Amino acid sequence: MPRPLVLLLIALLGMFTVQHLLAPTLGPLSLQLDLTGSQLGLVFTVASVSVTVASPLWGLALDAFGLRPVLAAGLGLSLVGLAGFAAASTLVADETLTPELTFVLALVFRSFLVGAGIAVLPVAALAVAGTTHEAWRTTAVGVVGAVQGLAGVIGPFLGGVLAIGSLLVPLFVAPAIALVLLIAVLVAVQPGKLANPQPMVRTQPGDLARVFGIGFLAHLALGLVSVAATLLAFDRRDGGILALTALAFVLGIGLVVTQGVLVPVLRWPADRLLRVGPPIAVAGCVILAAVPGTSATALALLVLAVGLGFALTGFAAAASLGVGPHRQGLVAGSVNATAGLSTLIGPAVGGALYSLTPVAPMIAAGVAAVLAAGLALMAPRVPQSSA
């Protein structure tokens, strides 16, 4: 695995852990900041918009200027956002700021700056993964996804531990970690543009569009199911927060193991991952919708995680294999923007469907997985490289 990719994976794990580290504190903290439920929702929405918009821009910048300046800019934005949000939260605790100004500062620092800045890391990691030899492409891409998933497992637990004494502790730990990572990147990453990958067979524009269609539908299915599982855990009252945490852990670990272990072990090419993943995800959605109970839900989420882990890895790998050596940044940014777009649509649609009937989001996720499987059967011409 290339040294720059290893460095990026470490930075990605660190910064995404920082992002998820704040998650357990945002609910209780919003009460201290006098934020309403709709305002807190807007904080998350603006963050998702920032990721979606910034990702292609970071990708273009990577192709034009190289890793070091772009990483420095992105991590710098994240550092300013995290530090600003910590400072604003402290001033609110001292009753220095009004609720209106608090909301504006939360949008600027927590949503816009952190969201736009942190997007640079998965884009850069995917772009560098796209410069690996075709024989190792899906392994490299899978590890990038696994690291993001691992951060989603570690971050909330660490944030909850740090918040035991005070909700402000995670807020100040976060920019400290970001500063260390920024310094490490500036020291370790050498100037220069991305190295050119090995020659590859390129897809046609229509084939690449189908690949992105599969990726969007897979991400959408994940978002719909995540919302449904969250709401079900509370509605059934079978353990409350403990059940929710356990289900989220099953889904997260399933994705991590699939992308970080199964993909490298199986060494399947990108097109096979695209063909096999969606049908497995459909099976998970069927179990989730048809069989009630926490145990069945956990099994369904595990099956779903395997299917989506295959599909999402195949999507990112096929996309990188479908463009030339000088467009890896742009395609990586587009892949990350696709994920960001799904986080905007999935929770909103899932919540609305759940209000009609709890099974509706699972059915919608199954439909998305079926459509992804249909697109995969159209045989997008991606190179037959193995992991």
mmCIF file of C-alpha atoms in Angstrom:
data_model
loop_
_atom_site.group_PDB
_atom_site.id
_atom_site.type_symbol
_atom_site.label_atom_id
_atom_site.label_comp_id
_atom_site.label_asym_id
_atom_site.label_seq_id
_atom_site.Cartn_x
_atom_site.Cartn_y
_atom_site.Cartn_z
ATOM 1 C CA MET A 1 0.000 0.000 0.000
ATOM 2 C CA PRO A 2 1.510 3.401 -0.953
ATOM 3 C CA ARG A 3 2.980 5.434 1.897
ATOM 4 C CA PRO A 4 0.818 8.524 1.119
ATOM 5 C CA LEU A 5 -2.291 6.364 1.386
ATOM 6 C CA VAL A 6 -1.198 5.012 4.777
ATOM 7 C CA LEU A 7 -0.678 8.569 6.034
ATOM 8 C CA LEU A 8 -4.065 9.608 4.691
ATOM 9 C CA LEU A 9 -5.775 6.649 6.326
ATOM 10 C CA ILE A 10 -4.319 7.657 9.689
ATOM 11 C CA ALA A 11 -5.473 11.249 9.202
ATOM 12 C CA LEU A 12 -8.871 10.045 7.979
ATOM 13 C CA LEU A 13 -9.334 7.828 11.032
ATOM 14 C CA GLY A 14 -8.303 10.669 13.331
ATOM 15 C CA MET A 15 -10.502 13.391 11.835
ATOM 16 C CA PHE A 16 -13.570 11.235 11.341
ATOM 17 C CA THR A 17 -13.199 10.010 14.921
ATOM 18 C CA VAL A 18 -13.145 13.687 15.918
ATOM 19 C CA GLN A 19 -16.308 14.302 13.913
ATOM 20 C CA HIS A 20 -18.152 11.385 15.525
ATOM 21 C CA LEU A 21 -16.669 12.210 18.913
ATOM 22 C CA LEU A 22 -18.960 15.258 19.043
ATOM 23 C CA ALA A 23 -22.098 13.261 18.194
ATOM 24 C CA PRO A 24 -23.075 12.166 21.746
ATOM 25 C CA THR A 25 -22.723 15.729 23.042
ATOM 26 C CA LEU A 26 -24.727 17.591 20.393
ATOM 27 C CA GLY A 27 -28.153 16.651 21.746
ATOM 28 C CA PRO A 28 -27.518 17.659 25.382
ATOM 29 C CA LEU A 29 -25.347 20.560 24.252
ATOM 30 C CA SER A 30 -28.121 21.927 22.035
ATOM 31 C CA LEU A 31 -30.243 22.336 25.172
ATOM 32 C CA GLN A 32 -27.491 24.376 26.808
ATOM 33 C CA LEU A 33 -27.106 26.399 23.612
ATOM 34 C CA ASP A 34 -30.872 27.021 23.517
ATOM 35 C CA LEU A 35 -31.180 25.465 20.056
ATOM 36 C CA THR A 36 -34.582 24.153 18.988
ATOM 37 C CA GLY A 37 -35.013 20.754 17.375
ATOM 38 C CA SER A 38 -35.423 22.308 13.935
ATOM 39 C CA GLN A 39 -32.308 24.425 14.413
ATOM 40 C CA LEU A 40 -30.263 21.370 15.423
ATOM 41 C CA GLY A 41 -31.576 19.565 12.363
ATOM 42 C CA LEU A 42 -30.485 22.479 10.198
ATOM 43 C CA VAL A 43 -26.988 22.260 11.691
ATOM 44 C CA PHE A 44 -26.706 18.697 10.383
ATOM 45 C CA THR A 45 -28.327 19.560 7.049
ATOM 46 C CA VAL A 46 -25.941 22.428 6.327
ATOM 47 C CA ALA A 47 -23.010 20.168 7.220
ATOM 48 C CA SER A 48 -24.198 17.594 4.671
ATOM 49 C CA VAL A 49 -24.635 20.313 2.037
ATOM 50 C CA SER A 50 -21.119 21.545 2.743
ATOM 51 C CA VAL A 51 -19.680 18.050 2.246
ATOM 52 C CA THR A 52 -21.644 17.540 -0.965
ATOM 53 C CA VAL A 53 -20.619 20.864 -2.499
ATOM 54 C CA ALA A 54 -17.021 20.898 -1.272
ATOM 55 C CA SER A 55 -16.088 17.357 -2.322
ATOM 56 C CA PRO A 56 -15.913 17.925 -6.117
ATOM 57 C CA LEU A 57 -14.095 21.209 -5.526
ATOM 58 C CA TRP A 58 -11.471 19.452 -3.404
ATOM 59 C CA GLY A 59 -11.159 16.841 -6.134
ATOM 60 C CA LEU A 60 -10.506 19.455 -8.818
ATOM 61 C CA ALA A 61 -7.970 21.138 -6.533
ATOM 62 C CA LEU A 62 -6.180 17.818 -5.950
ATOM 63 C CA ASP A 63 -5.787 17.272 -9.681
ATOM 64 C CA ALA A 64 -4.502 20.816 -10.147
ATOM 65 C CA PHE A 65 -2.302 21.455 -7.099
ATOM 66 C CA GLY A 66 -1.487 18.125 -5.459
ATOM 67 C CA LEU A 67 -2.015 16.672 -2.015
ATOM 68 C CA ARG A 68 -0.093 18.878 0.387
ATOM 69 C CA PRO A 69 -1.679 22.318 -0.197
ATOM 70 C CA VAL A 70 -5.183 20.892 -0.530
ATOM 71 C CA LEU A 71 -4.891 18.820 2.651
ATOM 72 C CA ALA A 72 -3.500 21.818 4.514
ATOM 73 C CA ALA A 73 -6.425 23.961 3.365
ATOM 74 C CA GLY A 74 -9.057 21.364 4.284
ATOM 75 C CA LEU A 75 -7.596 20.496 7.670
ATOM 76 C CA GLY A 76 -7.093 24.188 8.364
ATOM 77 C CA LEU A 77 -10.788 24.865 7.736
ATOM 78 C CA SER A 78 -11.727 21.986 10.031
ATOM 79 C CA LEU A 79 -9.406 23.253 12.769
ATOM 80 C CA VAL A 80 -10.877 26.759 12.625
ATOM 81 C CA GLY A 81 -14.400 25.345 12.645
ATOM 82 C CA LEU A 82 -13.805 23.036 15.611
ATOM 83 C CA ALA A 83 -11.985 25.703 17.621
ATOM 84 C CA GLY A 84 -14.635 28.309 16.819
ATOM 85 C CA PHE A 85 -17.459 25.995 17.833
ATOM 86 C CA ALA A 86 -15.700 25.168 21.120
ATOM 87 C CA ALA A 87 -15.176 28.861 21.862
ATOM 88 C CA ALA A 88 -18.788 29.725 21.008
ATOM 89 C CA SER A 89 -20.090 26.924 23.222
ATOM 90 C CA THR A 90 -17.986 28.192 26.129
ATOM 91 C CA LEU A 91 -19.339 31.718 25.714
ATOM 92 C CA VAL A 92 -22.890 30.387 25.688
ATOM 93 C CA ALA A 93 -22.237 28.494 28.911
ATOM 94 C CA ASP A 94 -21.140 31.843 30.398
ATOM 95 C CA GLU A 95 -24.356 33.449 29.039
ATOM 96 C CA THR A 96 -22.301 35.840 26.925
ATOM 97 C CA LEU A 97 -24.039 35.067 23.604
ATOM 98 C CA THR A 98 -27.696 35.260 22.663
ATOM 99 C CA PRO A 99 -29.463 32.125 21.335
ATOM 100 C CA GLU A 100 -29.784 33.721 17.885
ATOM 101 C CA LEU A 101 -26.059 34.446 17.621
ATOM 102 C CA THR A 102 -25.293 30.985 18.984
ATOM 103 C CA PHE A 103 -27.282 29.400 16.170
ATOM 104 C CA VAL A 104 -25.484 31.457 13.532
ATOM 105 C CA LEU A 105 -22.072 30.560 14.968
ATOM 106 C CA ALA A 106 -23.021 26.867 15.089
ATOM 107 C CA LEU A 107 -23.937 26.998 11.397
ATOM 108 C CA VAL A 108 -20.728 28.798 10.434
ATOM 109 C CA PHE A 109 -18.251 26.824 12.534
ATOM 110 C CA ARG A 110 -19.786 23.381 13.134
ATOM 111 C CA SER A 111 -21.684 22.993 9.868
ATOM 112 C CA PHE A 112 -19.969 24.982 7.136
ATOM 113 C CA LEU A 113 -16.280 25.053 8.081
ATOM 114 C CA VAL A 114 -16.030 21.590 9.651
ATOM 115 C CA GLY A 115 -18.220 20.003 6.977
ATOM 116 C CA ALA A 116 -16.370 21.538 4.047
ATOM 117 C CA GLY A 117 -12.939 21.011 5.589
ATOM 118 C CA ILE A 118 -13.271 17.406 6.667
ATOM 119 C CA ALA A 119 -14.530 16.410 3.207
ATOM 120 C CA VAL A 120 -10.984 16.773 1.888
ATOM 121 C CA LEU A 121 -9.768 13.623 3.641
ATOM 122 C CA PRO A 122 -12.001 10.941 2.076
ATOM 123 C CA VAL A 123 -11.600 12.675 -1.292
ATOM 124 C CA ALA A 124 -7.804 12.664 -0.981
ATOM 125 C CA ALA A 125 -7.728 9.066 0.286
ATOM 126 C CA LEU A 126 -9.929 7.830 -2.578
ATOM 127 C CA ALA A 127 -7.860 9.792 -5.097
ATOM 128 C CA VAL A 128 -4.638 8.210 -3.859
ATOM 129 C CA ALA A 129 -6.319 4.799 -3.767
ATOM 130 C CA GLY A 130 -7.171 5.442 -7.415
ATOM 131 C CA THR A 131 -3.476 5.675 -8.229
ATOM 132 C CA THR A 132 -2.778 2.125 -7.020
ATOM 133 C CA HIS A 133 -2.319 -0.707 -9.491
ATOM 134 C CA GLU A 134 -5.557 -2.173 -10.798
ATOM 135 C CA ALA A 135 -4.769 -5.468 -9.071
ATOM 136 C CA TRP A 136 -5.014 -3.725 -5.670
ATOM 137 C CA ARG A 137 -7.628 -1.092 -6.446
ATOM 138 C CA THR A 138 -10.626 -2.584 -4.653
ATOM 139 C CA THR A 139 -8.505 -3.439 -1.614
ATOM 140 C CA ALA A 140 -7.298 0.161 -1.356
ATOM 141 C CA VAL A 141 -10.780 1.581 -1.852
ATOM 142 C CA GLY A 142 -12.280 -0.903 0.610
ATOM 143 C CA VAL A 143 -9.798 0.054 3.307
ATOM 144 C CA VAL A 144 -10.717 3.730 2.868
ATOM 145 C CA GLY A 145 -14.367 2.860 3.480
ATOM 146 C CA ALA A 146 -13.496 0.589 6.397
ATOM 147 C CA VAL A 147 -11.510 3.342 8.104
ATOM 148 C CA GLN A 148 -14.456 5.739 7.846
ATOM 149 C CA GLY A 149 -16.734 3.093 9.309
ATOM 150 C CA LEU A 150 -14.283 2.323 12.114
ATOM 151 C CA ALA A 151 -14.206 5.998 13.065
ATOM 152 C CA GLY A 152 -18.001 5.903 13.265
ATOM 153 C CA VAL A 153 -17.725 3.104 15.823
ATOM 154 C CA ILE A 154 -14.882 4.572 17.898
ATOM 155 C CA GLY A 155 -15.909 8.239 17.873
ATOM 156 C CA PRO A 156 -19.293 8.122 19.657
ATOM 157 C CA PHE A 157 -17.930 5.808 22.374
ATOM 158 C CA LEU A 158 -14.908 8.038 22.978
ATOM 159 C CA GLY A 159 -17.082 11.158 22.942
ATOM 160 C CA GLY A 160 -19.446 9.663 25.495
ATOM 161 C CA VAL A 161 -16.548 8.811 27.805
ATOM 162 C CA LEU A 162 -15.023 12.284 27.514
ATOM 163 C CA ALA A 163 -18.391 13.953 28.138
ATOM 164 C CA ILE A 164 -18.911 12.203 31.485
ATOM 165 C CA GLY A 165 -17.227 15.044 33.367
ATOM 166 C CA SER A 166 -18.347 17.919 31.135
ATOM 167 C CA LEU A 167 -19.954 18.334 27.725
ATOM 168 C CA LEU A 168 -17.246 20.874 26.878
ATOM 169 C CA VAL A 169 -14.367 18.369 27.173
ATOM 170 C CA PRO A 170 -14.947 16.703 23.748
ATOM 171 C CA LEU A 171 -15.296 20.158 22.180
ATOM 172 C CA PHE A 172 -11.750 21.097 23.200
ATOM 173 C CA VAL A 173 -10.222 17.686 22.566
ATOM 174 C CA ALA A 174 -11.483 17.800 18.961
ATOM 175 C CA PRO A 175 -9.485 20.861 17.754
ATOM 176 C CA ALA A 176 -6.406 19.622 19.628
ATOM 177 C CA ILE A 177 -6.486 16.366 17.632
ATOM 178 C CA ALA A 178 -7.130 18.322 14.424
ATOM 179 C CA LEU A 179 -4.076 20.509 15.098
ATOM 180 C CA VAL A 180 -1.839 17.467 15.633
ATOM 181 C CA LEU A 181 -3.070 15.903 12.391
ATOM 182 C CA LEU A 182 -2.558 19.139 10.450
ATOM 183 C CA ILE A 183 1.052 19.389 11.639
ATOM 184 C CA ALA A 184 1.656 15.710 10.867
ATOM 185 C CA VAL A 185 0.309 16.106 7.324
ATOM 186 C CA LEU A 186 2.426 19.198 6.659
ATOM 187 C CA VAL A 187 5.526 17.331 7.830
ATOM 188 C CA ALA A 188 4.888 13.936 6.241
ATOM 189 C CA VAL A 189 3.236 14.690 2.896
ATOM 190 C CA GLN A 190 5.638 15.797 0.216
ATOM 191 C CA PRO A 191 4.766 18.491 -2.347
ATOM 192 C CA GLY A 192 3.756 17.333 -5.808
ATOM 193 C CA LYS A 193 0.762 16.118 -7.742
ATOM 194 C CA LEU A 194 -0.760 12.666 -7.512
ATOM 195 C CA ALA A 195 1.320 9.903 -9.016
ATOM 196 C CA ASN A 196 -0.086 8.477 -12.232
ATOM 197 C CA PRO A 197 -1.655 5.033 -11.920
ATOM 198 C CA GLN A 198 -0.981 2.131 -14.226
ATOM 199 C CA PRO A 199 -2.619 2.265 -17.662
ATOM 200 C CA MET A 200 -6.233 1.153 -17.530
ATOM 201 C CA VAL A 201 -9.242 0.410 -19.690
ATOM 202 C CA ARG A 202 -11.679 3.317 -19.499
ATOM 203 C CA THR A 203 -15.450 3.065 -19.381
ATOM 204 C CA GLN A 204 -17.813 4.960 -21.642
ATOM 205 C CA PRO A 205 -19.703 7.940 -20.138
ATOM 206 C CA GLY A 206 -22.946 5.955 -20.030
ATOM 207 C CA ASP A 207 -21.273 3.104 -18.166
ATOM 208 C CA LEU A 208 -19.757 5.511 -15.662
ATOM 209 C CA ALA A 209 -23.177 7.119 -15.128
ATOM 210 C CA ARG A 210 -24.615 3.690 -14.302
ATOM 211 C CA VAL A 211 -21.800 3.108 -11.820
ATOM 212 C CA PHE A 212 -22.666 6.375 -10.059
ATOM 213 C CA GLY A 213 -26.331 5.410 -10.154
ATOM 214 C CA ILE A 214 -25.528 2.183 -8.313
ATOM 215 C CA GLY A 215 -23.443 4.097 -5.784
ATOM 216 C CA PHE A 216 -26.170 6.652 -5.081
ATOM 217 C CA LEU A 217 -28.847 3.985 -4.663
ATOM 218 C CA ALA A 218 -26.616 1.967 -2.318
ATOM 219 C CA HIS A 219 -25.886 5.028 -0.179
ATOM 220 C CA LEU A 220 -29.591 5.933 -0.203
ATOM 221 C CA ALA A 221 -30.554 2.448 0.992
ATOM 222 C CA LEU A 222 -28.047 2.774 3.831
ATOM 223 C CA GLY A 223 -29.489 6.133 4.870
ATOM 224 C CA LEU A 224 -33.074 4.891 4.791
ATOM 225 C CA VAL A 225 -32.308 1.818 6.868
ATOM 226 C CA SER A 226 -30.239 3.775 9.394
ATOM 227 C CA VAL A 227 -33.176 6.117 10.040
ATOM 228 C CA ALA A 228 -35.651 3.243 10.267
ATOM 229 C CA ALA A 229 -33.468 1.243 12.671
ATOM 230 C CA THR A 230 -32.973 4.297 14.869
ATOM 231 C CA LEU A 231 -36.687 5.040 15.102
ATOM 232 C CA LEU A 232 -37.572 1.380 15.647
ATOM 233 C CA ALA A 233 -35.144 1.064 18.536
ATOM 234 C CA PHE A 234 -36.949 3.851 20.387
ATOM 235 C CA ASP A 235 -40.488 2.889 19.428
ATOM 236 C CA ARG A 236 -40.143 -0.722 20.530
ATOM 237 C CA ARG A 237 -38.619 0.380 23.836
ATOM 238 C CA ASP A 238 -36.644 -2.854 24.007
ATOM 239 C CA GLY A 239 -33.602 -1.449 25.721
ATOM 240 C CA GLY A 240 -33.939 2.112 24.419
ATOM 241 C CA ILE A 241 -30.540 3.696 23.981
ATOM 242 C CA LEU A 242 -28.778 0.382 24.616
ATOM 243 C CA ALA A 243 -30.696 -1.296 21.769
ATOM 244 C CA LEU A 244 -30.027 1.652 19.462
ATOM 245 C CA THR A 245 -26.318 1.557 20.249
ATOM 246 C CA ALA A 246 -26.165 -2.201 19.691
ATOM 247 C CA LEU A 247 -27.931 -1.986 16.322
ATOM 248 C CA ALA A 248 -25.739 0.887 15.162
ATOM 249 C CA PHE A 249 -22.699 -1.135 16.260
ATOM 250 C CA VAL A 250 -23.832 -4.171 14.229
ATOM 251 C CA LEU A 251 -24.325 -2.083 11.099
ATOM 252 C CA GLY A 252 -21.050 -0.213 11.557
ATOM 253 C CA ILE A 253 -18.950 -3.271 12.325
ATOM 254 C CA GLY A 254 -20.568 -5.142 9.446
ATOM 255 C CA LEU A 255 -19.495 -2.448 7.019
ATOM 256 C CA VAL A 256 -15.988 -2.275 8.499
ATOM 257 C CA VAL A 257 -15.429 -6.037 8.328
ATOM 258 C CA THR A 258 -16.876 -6.288 4.822
ATOM 259 C CA GLN A 259 -14.792 -3.478 3.349
ATOM 260 C CA GLY A 260 -11.662 -4.029 5.422
ATOM 261 C CA VAL A 261 -11.535 -7.844 5.551
ATOM 262 C CA LEU A 262 -13.909 -9.589 3.143
ATOM 263 C CA VAL A 263 -13.075 -7.440 0.119
ATOM 264 C CA PRO A 264 -9.277 -7.992 0.403
ATOM 265 C CA VAL A 265 -9.706 -11.708 1.173
ATOM 266 C CA LEU A 266 -12.143 -12.438 -1.665
ATOM 267 C CA ARG A 267 -10.176 -10.351 -4.173
ATOM 268 C CA TRP A 268 -13.250 -9.851 -6.351
ATOM 269 C CA PRO A 269 -13.104 -7.364 -9.226
ATOM 270 C CA ALA A 270 -15.150 -4.192 -9.047
ATOM 271 C CA ASP A 271 -17.854 -5.382 -11.431
ATOM 272 C CA ARG A 272 -18.473 -8.553 -9.376
ATOM 273 C CA LEU A 273 -18.809 -6.485 -6.207
ATOM 274 C CA LEU A 274 -21.392 -4.356 -8.017
ATOM 275 C CA ARG A 275 -23.316 -7.432 -9.144
ATOM 276 C CA VAL A 276 -23.235 -9.363 -5.860
ATOM 277 C CA GLY A 277 -23.655 -6.538 -3.331
ATOM 278 C CA PRO A 278 -27.117 -5.150 -4.176
ATOM 279 C CA PRO A 279 -28.937 -8.535 -4.149
ATOM 280 C CA ILE A 280 -27.491 -9.287 -0.701
ATOM 281 C CA ALA A 281 -28.690 -5.846 0.425
ATOM 282 C CA VAL A 282 -32.167 -6.676 -0.914
ATOM 283 C CA ALA A 283 -32.186 -9.825 1.234
ATOM 284 C CA GLY A 284 -31.274 -7.758 4.288
ATOM 285 C CA CYS A 285 -34.115 -5.318 3.593
ATOM 286 C CA VAL A 286 -36.599 -8.199 3.225
ATOM 287 C CA ILE A 287 -35.595 -9.645 6.612
ATOM 288 C CA LEU A 288 -35.741 -6.211 8.191
ATOM 289 C CA ALA A 289 -39.229 -5.514 6.842
ATOM 290 C CA ALA A 290 -40.767 -8.958 7.302
ATOM 291 C CA VAL A 291 -39.406 -10.274 10.612
ATOM 292 C CA PRO A 292 -39.951 -8.223 13.808
ATOM 293 C CA GLY A 293 -37.759 -8.313 16.890
ATOM 294 C CA THR A 294 -34.368 -7.007 17.899
ATOM 295 C CA SER A 295 -32.494 -10.220 17.037
ATOM 296 C CA ALA A 296 -33.964 -10.339 13.539
ATOM 297 C CA THR A 297 -33.197 -6.648 13.096
ATOM 298 C CA ALA A 298 -29.569 -7.229 14.055
ATOM 299 C CA LEU A 299 -29.304 -10.129 11.597
ATOM 300 C CA ALA A 300 -30.915 -8.056 8.847
ATOM 301 C CA LEU A 301 -28.526 -5.164 9.470
ATOM 302 C CA LEU A 302 -25.565 -7.541 9.316
ATOM 303 C CA VAL A 303 -26.714 -8.981 5.978
ATOM 304 C CA LEU A 304 -27.412 -5.474 4.720
ATOM 305 C CA ALA A 305 -23.956 -4.305 5.800
ATOM 306 C CA VAL A 306 -22.296 -7.086 3.795
ATOM 307 C CA GLY A 307 -24.304 -6.267 0.677
ATOM 308 C CA LEU A 308 -23.808 -2.525 0.910
ATOM 309 C CA GLY A 309 -20.139 -2.938 1.823
ATOM 310 C CA PHE A 310 -19.600 -4.868 -1.413
ATOM 311 C CA ALA A 311 -21.679 -2.431 -3.473
ATOM 312 C CA LEU A 312 -20.081 0.745 -2.103
ATOM 313 C CA THR A 313 -16.550 -0.611 -2.538
ATOM 314 C CA GLY A 314 -17.338 -1.735 -6.069
ATOM 315 C CA PHE A 315 -18.826 1.683 -6.823
ATOM 316 C CA ALA A 316 -15.776 3.671 -5.731
ATOM 317 C CA ALA A 317 -13.334 1.252 -7.358
ATOM 318 C CA ALA A 318 -15.249 1.128 -10.658
ATOM 319 C CA ALA A 319 -15.475 4.911 -10.736
ATOM 320 C CA SER A 320 -11.715 5.282 -10.286
ATOM 321 C CA LEU A 321 -11.079 2.654 -12.971
ATOM 322 C CA GLY A 322 -13.306 4.510 -15.382
ATOM 323 C CA VAL A 323 -11.285 7.719 -15.721
ATOM 324 C CA GLY A 324 -7.814 8.692 -16.823
ATOM 325 C CA PRO A 325 -4.818 9.267 -14.555
ATOM 326 C CA HIS A 326 -5.305 13.026 -14.333
ATOM 327 C CA ARG A 327 -8.919 12.884 -13.132
ATOM 328 C CA GLN A 328 -8.609 10.752 -10.011
ATOM 329 C CA GLY A 329 -9.210 13.756 -7.773
ATOM 330 C CA LEU A 330 -12.364 14.766 -9.599
ATOM 331 C CA VAL A 331 -13.830 11.267 -9.585
ATOM 332 C CA ALA A 332 -12.961 10.854 -5.886
ATOM 333 C CA GLY A 333 -14.707 14.143 -5.130
ATOM 334 C CA SER A 334 -17.744 13.017 -7.103
ATOM 335 C CA VAL A 335 -17.854 9.716 -5.203
ATOM 336 C CA ASN A 336 -17.777 11.533 -1.861
ATOM 337 C CA ALA A 337 -20.378 14.050 -3.074
ATOM 338 C CA THR A 338 -22.643 11.127 -3.949
ATOM 339 C CA ALA A 339 -22.382 9.900 -0.377
ATOM 340 C CA GLY A 340 -23.063 13.422 0.905
ATOM 341 C CA LEU A 341 -26.129 13.784 -1.298
ATOM 342 C CA SER A 342 -27.569 10.570 0.094
ATOM 343 C CA THR A 343 -27.208 11.906 3.648
ATOM 344 C CA LEU A 344 -29.390 14.837 2.630
ATOM 345 C CA ILE A 345 -32.114 12.775 0.994
ATOM 346 C CA GLY A 346 -32.079 9.539 3.027
ATOM 347 C CA PRO A 347 -32.927 10.841 6.529
ATOM 348 C CA ALA A 348 -35.609 13.243 5.260
ATOM 349 C CA VAL A 349 -37.325 10.635 3.090
ATOM 350 C CA GLY A 350 -36.873 7.906 5.692
ATOM 351 C CA GLY A 351 -38.388 10.010 8.453
ATOM 352 C CA ALA A 352 -41.360 10.983 6.300
ATOM 353 C CA LEU A 353 -42.004 7.377 5.259
ATOM 354 C CA TYR A 354 -41.665 6.129 8.833
ATOM 355 C CA SER A 355 -44.413 8.528 9.919
ATOM 356 C CA LEU A 356 -46.738 6.734 7.483
ATOM 357 C CA THR A 357 -45.776 3.224 8.597
ATOM 358 C CA PRO A 358 -42.578 1.870 10.213
ATOM 359 C CA VAL A 359 -42.045 -0.659 7.435
ATOM 360 C CA ALA A 360 -42.100 1.972 4.664
ATOM 361 C CA PRO A 361 -38.404 3.035 4.895
ATOM 362 C CA MET A 362 -37.300 -0.619 4.725
ATOM 363 C CA ILE A 363 -39.432 -1.156 1.636
ATOM 364 C CA ALA A 364 -37.987 1.994 0.062
ATOM 365 C CA ALA A 365 -34.451 0.808 0.891
ATOM 366 C CA GLY A 366 -35.249 -2.538 -0.708
ATOM 367 C CA VAL A 367 -36.538 -0.787 -3.825
ATOM 368 C CA ALA A 368 -33.321 1.248 -4.009
ATOM 369 C CA ALA A 369 -31.271 -1.954 -3.697
ATOM 370 C CA VAL A 370 -33.365 -3.656 -6.407
ATOM 371 C CA LEU A 371 -32.796 -0.691 -8.743
ATOM 372 C CA ALA A 372 -29.056 -0.848 -7.991
ATOM 373 C CA ALA A 373 -29.058 -4.556 -8.834
ATOM 374 C CA GLY A 374 -30.851 -3.796 -12.095
ATOM 375 C CA LEU A 375 -28.259 -1.198 -13.063
ATOM 376 C CA ALA A 376 -25.479 -3.657 -12.231
ATOM 377 C CA LEU A 377 -27.027 -6.243 -14.551
ATOM 378 C CA MET A 378 -26.646 -3.752 -17.387
ATOM 379 C CA ALA A 379 -22.961 -4.737 -17.223
ATOM 380 C CA PRO A 380 -21.022 -1.488 -16.979
ATOM 381 C CA ARG A 381 -17.700 -2.114 -18.695
ATOM 382 C CA VAL A 382 -15.248 -1.744 -15.839
ATOM 383 C CA PRO A 383 -11.810 -3.392 -16.014
ATOM 384 C CA GLN A 384 -11.694 -6.959 -14.715
ATOM 385 C CA SER A 385 -9.155 -6.220 -12.020
ATOM 386 C CA SER A 386 -9.117 -8.157 -8.769
ATOM 387 C CA ALA A 387 -8.554 -6.797 -5.297
#
